[in-house]
mmCIF file of C-alpha atoms in Angstrom:
data_model
loop_
_atom_site.group_PDB
_atom_site.id
_atom_site.type_symbol
_atom_site.label_atom_id
_atom_site.label_comp_id
_atom_site.label_asym_id
_atom_site.label_seq_id
_atom_site.Cartn_x
_atom_site.Cartn_y
_atom_site.Cartn_z
ATOM 1 C CA MET Q 1 121.269 95.507 110.033
ATOM 2 C CA SER Q 2 119.608 98.035 108.387
ATOM 3 C CA PRO Q 3 115.941 99.064 108.313
ATOM 4 C CA LEU Q 4 113.969 97.595 105.720
ATOM 5 C CA ALA Q 5 112.462 100.130 103.448
ATOM 6 C CA VAL Q 6 109.195 99.193 102.314
ATOM 7 C CA SER Q 7 106.811 101.032 100.162
ATOM 8 C CA LEU Q 8 103.499 101.863 100.991
ATOM 9 C CA PRO Q 9 100.408 101.051 100.832
ATOM 10 C CA ILE Q 10 100.421 98.367 98.444
ATOM 11 C CA ALA Q 11 97.984 98.207 95.924
ATOM 12 C CA THR Q 12 96.129 94.528 94.682
ATOM 13 C CA GLU Q 13 93.019 94.216 91.889
ATOM 14 C CA ARG Q 14 90.786 94.507 95.098
ATOM 15 C CA LEU Q 15 92.597 95.548 98.221
ATOM 16 C CA LEU Q 16 94.383 98.129 99.528
ATOM 17 C CA LEU Q 17 97.580 96.541 102.134
ATOM 18 C CA ARG Q 18 98.102 100.338 104.406
ATOM 19 C CA PRO Q 19 99.397 101.242 107.859
ATOM 20 C CA HIS Q 20 96.716 100.864 110.102
ATOM 21 C CA ARG Q 21 94.681 104.584 110.757
ATOM 22 C CA SER Q 22 92.991 105.686 113.964
ATOM 23 C CA GLU Q 23 89.306 105.556 111.963
ATOM 24 C CA ASP Q 24 89.905 101.982 111.341
ATOM 25 C CA LEU Q 25 88.570 100.761 114.729
ATOM 26 C CA GLY Q 26 85.122 100.035 114.186
ATOM 27 C CA ASP Q 27 85.671 98.091 111.552
ATOM 28 C CA LEU Q 28 88.846 96.016 113.540
ATOM 29 C CA VAL Q 29 86.148 95.608 116.724
ATOM 30 C CA VAL Q 30 84.041 93.299 114.013
ATOM 31 C CA PHE Q 31 86.861 90.607 113.939
ATOM 32 C CA HIS Q 32 88.320 91.380 116.527
ATOM 33 C CA SER Q 33 85.543 91.244 119.016
ATOM 34 C CA ASP Q 34 84.631 87.726 116.851
ATOM 35 C CA PRO Q 35 84.757 84.290 118.967
ATOM 36 C CA GLU Q 36 84.494 82.532 115.776
ATOM 37 C CA ALA Q 37 87.425 85.070 113.374
ATOM 38 C CA VAL Q 38 89.821 85.108 116.349
ATOM 39 C CA ARG Q 39 89.165 80.952 117.347
ATOM 40 C CA HIS Q 40 92.747 80.310 115.710
ATOM 41 C CA ILE Q 41 94.659 83.481 115.783
ATOM 42 C CA PRO Q 42 97.030 84.083 119.161
ATOM 43 C CA TRP Q 43 94.872 87.124 120.424
ATOM 44 C CA PRO Q 44 91.675 86.970 122.772
ATOM 45 C CA VAL Q 45 88.002 88.300 122.460
ATOM 46 C CA ARG Q 46 88.719 91.897 122.030
ATOM 47 C CA ASP Q 47 85.698 94.794 122.974
ATOM 48 C CA ARG Q 48 85.927 97.935 121.530
ATOM 49 C CA ALA Q 49 88.724 99.085 123.933
ATOM 50 C CA ALA Q 50 90.929 96.215 124.198
ATOM 51 C CA THR Q 51 90.797 96.224 120.048
ATOM 52 C CA GLU Q 52 91.394 100.611 121.064
ATOM 53 C CA GLU Q 53 94.421 99.985 123.087
ATOM 54 C CA THR Q 54 95.440 97.081 120.268
ATOM 55 C CA LEU Q 55 94.860 100.002 117.449
ATOM 56 C CA ALA Q 56 97.167 102.131 118.724
ATOM 57 C CA VAL Q 57 100.150 99.271 118.769
ATOM 58 C CA LYS Q 58 99.267 99.024 115.381
ATOM 59 C CA LEU Q 59 99.810 102.684 114.452
ATOM 60 C CA ASP Q 60 103.498 101.908 114.430
ATOM 61 C CA GLN Q 61 104.092 98.912 112.921
ATOM 62 C CA ALA Q 62 103.711 100.280 109.278
ATOM 63 C CA GLU Q 63 108.437 99.543 109.452
ATOM 64 C CA LEU Q 64 111.255 96.917 110.004
ATOM 65 C CA ARG Q 65 113.644 98.632 112.022
ATOM 66 C CA GLU Q 66 115.643 95.693 113.374
ATOM 67 C CA PRO Q 67 114.876 91.675 113.420
ATOM 68 C CA GLY Q 68 111.722 90.553 115.627
ATOM 69 C CA GLN Q 69 109.592 93.797 114.659
ATOM 70 C CA TRP Q 70 105.656 92.907 112.625
ATOM 71 C CA LEU Q 71 104.615 95.165 109.707
ATOM 72 C CA VAL Q 72 101.065 94.781 110.506
ATOM 73 C CA LEU Q 73 99.027 96.097 107.745
ATOM 74 C CA ALA Q 74 95.125 96.699 107.359
ATOM 75 C CA VAL Q 75 93.255 95.127 104.656
ATOM 76 C CA GLU Q 76 90.971 97.649 102.847
ATOM 77 C CA LEU Q 77 88.602 96.668 100.318
ATOM 78 C CA ARG Q 78 89.409 99.622 97.520
ATOM 79 C CA GLU Q 79 85.749 99.310 96.256
ATOM 80 C CA THR Q 80 83.766 100.249 100.117
ATOM 81 C CA GLY Q 81 86.976 101.500 102.310
ATOM 82 C CA ARG Q 82 85.776 99.182 104.765
ATOM 83 C CA VAL Q 83 88.943 97.353 106.721
ATOM 84 C CA ILE Q 84 88.545 93.655 106.544
ATOM 85 C CA GLY Q 85 90.758 91.995 108.042
ATOM 86 C CA GLU Q 86 94.913 92.247 108.287
ATOM 87 C CA VAL Q 87 97.959 91.019 106.731
ATOM 88 C CA LEU Q 88 101.322 90.913 109.384
ATOM 89 C CA LEU Q 89 104.571 90.234 108.309
ATOM 90 C CA LYS Q 90 107.455 89.846 110.823
ATOM 91 C CA TRP Q 91 110.903 90.529 109.704
ATOM 92 C CA ALA Q 92 112.532 87.077 112.377
ATOM 93 C CA SER Q 93 116.251 87.234 111.209
ATOM 94 C CA GLU Q 94 118.396 87.486 108.389
ATOM 95 C CA ARG Q 95 116.408 87.474 104.932
ATOM 96 C CA GLN Q 96 113.586 84.882 106.889
ATOM 97 C CA GLY Q 97 110.201 86.407 107.141
ATOM 98 C CA GLU Q 98 106.647 84.918 108.845
ATOM 99 C CA LEU Q 99 103.150 85.239 107.487
ATOM 100 C CA GLY Q 100 100.476 86.190 109.509
ATOM 101 C CA PHE Q 101 96.799 87.099 108.510
ATOM 102 C CA ALA Q 102 93.562 87.294 110.362
ATOM 103 C CA PHE Q 103 90.253 88.430 108.497
ATOM 104 C CA ALA Q 104 86.464 89.225 109.106
ATOM 105 C CA ARG Q 105 84.269 86.138 108.849
ATOM 106 C CA ASP Q 106 81.940 87.919 106.453
ATOM 107 C CA VAL Q 107 84.519 87.893 103.942
ATOM 108 C CA HIS Q 108 86.003 84.152 103.833
ATOM 109 C CA GLY Q 109 85.726 82.073 100.936
ATOM 110 C CA ARG Q 110 85.909 85.686 98.359
ATOM 111 C CA GLY Q 111 89.831 85.106 97.972
ATOM 112 C CA TYR Q 112 90.952 88.386 99.989
ATOM 113 C CA ALA Q 113 93.323 86.129 102.071
ATOM 114 C CA ALA Q 114 94.978 84.624 98.976
ATOM 115 C CA GLU Q 115 95.356 88.333 97.353
ATOM 116 C CA ALA Q 116 96.155 90.079 100.709
ATOM 117 C CA ALA Q 117 99.031 87.486 100.990
ATOM 118 C CA THR Q 118 99.737 87.274 97.920
ATOM 119 C CA ALA Q 119 101.264 91.111 97.352
ATOM 120 C CA VAL Q 120 102.767 90.562 100.882
ATOM 121 C CA LEU Q 121 104.940 87.497 99.403
ATOM 122 C CA ASP Q 122 105.824 89.905 96.350
ATOM 123 C CA LEU Q 123 107.190 92.038 99.052
ATOM 124 C CA ALA Q 124 109.273 89.815 101.449
ATOM 125 C CA PHE Q 125 110.697 87.640 98.578
ATOM 126 C CA ASP Q 126 111.147 90.536 95.398
ATOM 127 C CA GLY Q 127 110.698 93.605 97.462
ATOM 128 C CA LEU Q 128 113.079 92.888 100.876
ATOM 129 C CA GLY Q 129 114.785 90.296 99.149
ATOM 130 C CA PHE Q 130 113.932 87.530 102.150
ATOM 131 C CA HIS Q 131 115.146 84.042 101.582
ATOM 132 C CA ARG Q 132 112.524 81.640 103.410
ATOM 133 C CA VAL Q 133 109.056 82.618 104.767
ATOM 134 C CA SER Q 134 107.219 80.629 107.168
ATOM 135 C CA ALA Q 135 103.606 80.321 108.624
ATOM 136 C CA VAL Q 136 102.568 78.602 111.859
ATOM 137 C CA VAL Q 137 99.163 77.632 111.646
ATOM 138 C CA ILE Q 138 97.360 76.256 114.922
ATOM 139 C CA ASP Q 139 96.402 72.739 113.782
ATOM 140 C CA GLY Q 140 92.183 72.524 113.160
ATOM 141 C CA ASN Q 141 92.990 75.743 111.572
ATOM 142 C CA ASP Q 142 91.934 74.368 108.008
ATOM 143 C CA MET Q 143 91.018 77.235 105.601
ATOM 144 C CA SER Q 144 94.503 78.871 106.719
ATOM 145 C CA ALA Q 145 96.464 75.108 106.090
ATOM 146 C CA ARG Q 146 94.494 74.700 102.839
ATOM 147 C CA LEU Q 147 95.409 78.852 101.636
ATOM 148 C CA LEU Q 148 99.267 78.330 102.674
ATOM 149 C CA GLY Q 149 99.371 74.934 100.228
ATOM 150 C CA ARG Q 150 97.770 77.122 97.913
ATOM 151 C CA LEU Q 151 100.133 79.347 97.982
ATOM 152 C CA GLY Q 152 102.987 76.980 97.237
ATOM 153 C CA PHE Q 153 103.950 76.558 101.321
ATOM 154 C CA ARG Q 154 104.894 72.821 102.369
ATOM 155 C CA GLN Q 155 104.431 71.849 106.147
ATOM 156 C CA GLU Q 156 107.151 71.075 107.625
ATOM 157 C CA ALA Q 157 106.695 70.002 110.965
ATOM 158 C CA ARG Q 158 103.646 69.276 113.270
ATOM 159 C CA LEU Q 159 104.875 69.936 117.456
ATOM 160 C CA VAL Q 160 101.943 68.313 119.569
ATOM 161 C CA ASP Q 161 101.262 70.441 122.198
ATOM 162 C CA GLY Q 162 104.114 72.770 120.959
ATOM 163 C CA VAL Q 163 101.864 75.963 122.715
ATOM 164 C CA HIS Q 164 100.104 76.787 125.298
ATOM 165 C CA PHE Q 165 97.377 78.343 122.985
ATOM 166 C CA LYS Q 166 94.082 79.998 124.797
ATOM 167 C CA GLY Q 167 94.398 77.905 127.897
ATOM 168 C CA ALA Q 168 95.395 74.258 126.289
ATOM 169 C CA TRP Q 169 97.797 73.233 125.540
ATOM 170 C CA ALA Q 170 97.655 72.689 121.478
ATOM 171 C CA THR Q 171 99.502 71.202 118.061
ATOM 172 C CA GLN Q 172 101.630 73.700 115.881
ATOM 173 C CA LEU Q 173 101.531 73.302 111.987
ATOM 174 C CA VAL Q 174 105.039 74.684 110.800
ATOM 175 C CA PHE Q 175 104.590 75.481 106.943
ATOM 176 C CA ALA Q 176 107.532 77.158 104.739
ATOM 177 C CA LEU Q 177 107.866 78.814 101.093
ATOM 178 C CA LEU Q 178 111.784 79.358 100.192
ATOM 179 C CA GLU Q 179 112.355 82.415 97.754
ATOM 180 C CA ASP Q 180 112.741 79.877 94.168
ATOM 181 C CA GLU Q 181 109.753 78.114 95.039
ATOM 182 C CA TRP Q 182 108.081 81.893 94.794
ATOM 183 C CA ARG Q 183 109.464 82.474 91.759
ATOM 184 C CA GLU Q 184 109.319 79.120 89.948
ATOM 185 C CA PRO Q 185 105.559 77.397 91.420
ATOM 186 C CA SER Q 186 107.118 74.527 89.490
ATOM 187 C CA ALA Q 187 110.111 73.441 91.626
ATOM 188 C CA VAL Q 188 107.696 73.152 94.178
ATOM 189 C CA GLY Q 189 107.110 69.495 95.145
#
């Protein structure tokens, strides 16, 4: 398959979704090192050194060259330039993707995750021609599950003890959204 063309940065009303830069390290450490912020995220609590190692990998995740790759974008607050989170889109397979996101706790509840996810879904469906985007949430991550519902996702599955997550078995909730549901929200039952 040919690489997918991604035009960056993506500007929204309050946010700039862009490739990571080395100078993002200090902002990333704020939420990568916060046990509550990463409680339901598949990465461990990271100190500055571990966050720096991870950032080095993220610097090369602003393109989708082949299925299986993640597009990992810094979510920058346009007003201040602070990186408050990350939004991710996986090119899962032919015209299918997976959405992910993580944000610093001090910005929860302000609509930033919804704004960033909406922009990435616009990219997925309108820019990249995806037919379906899924999202997997660990049961108990109620904020993310509610956000996905507001975005039009429907829960398709509940996989009891479906993953060994941070040292224990965890139940996964699988959500999905089709392109026609995105384009015409009234199509969602």
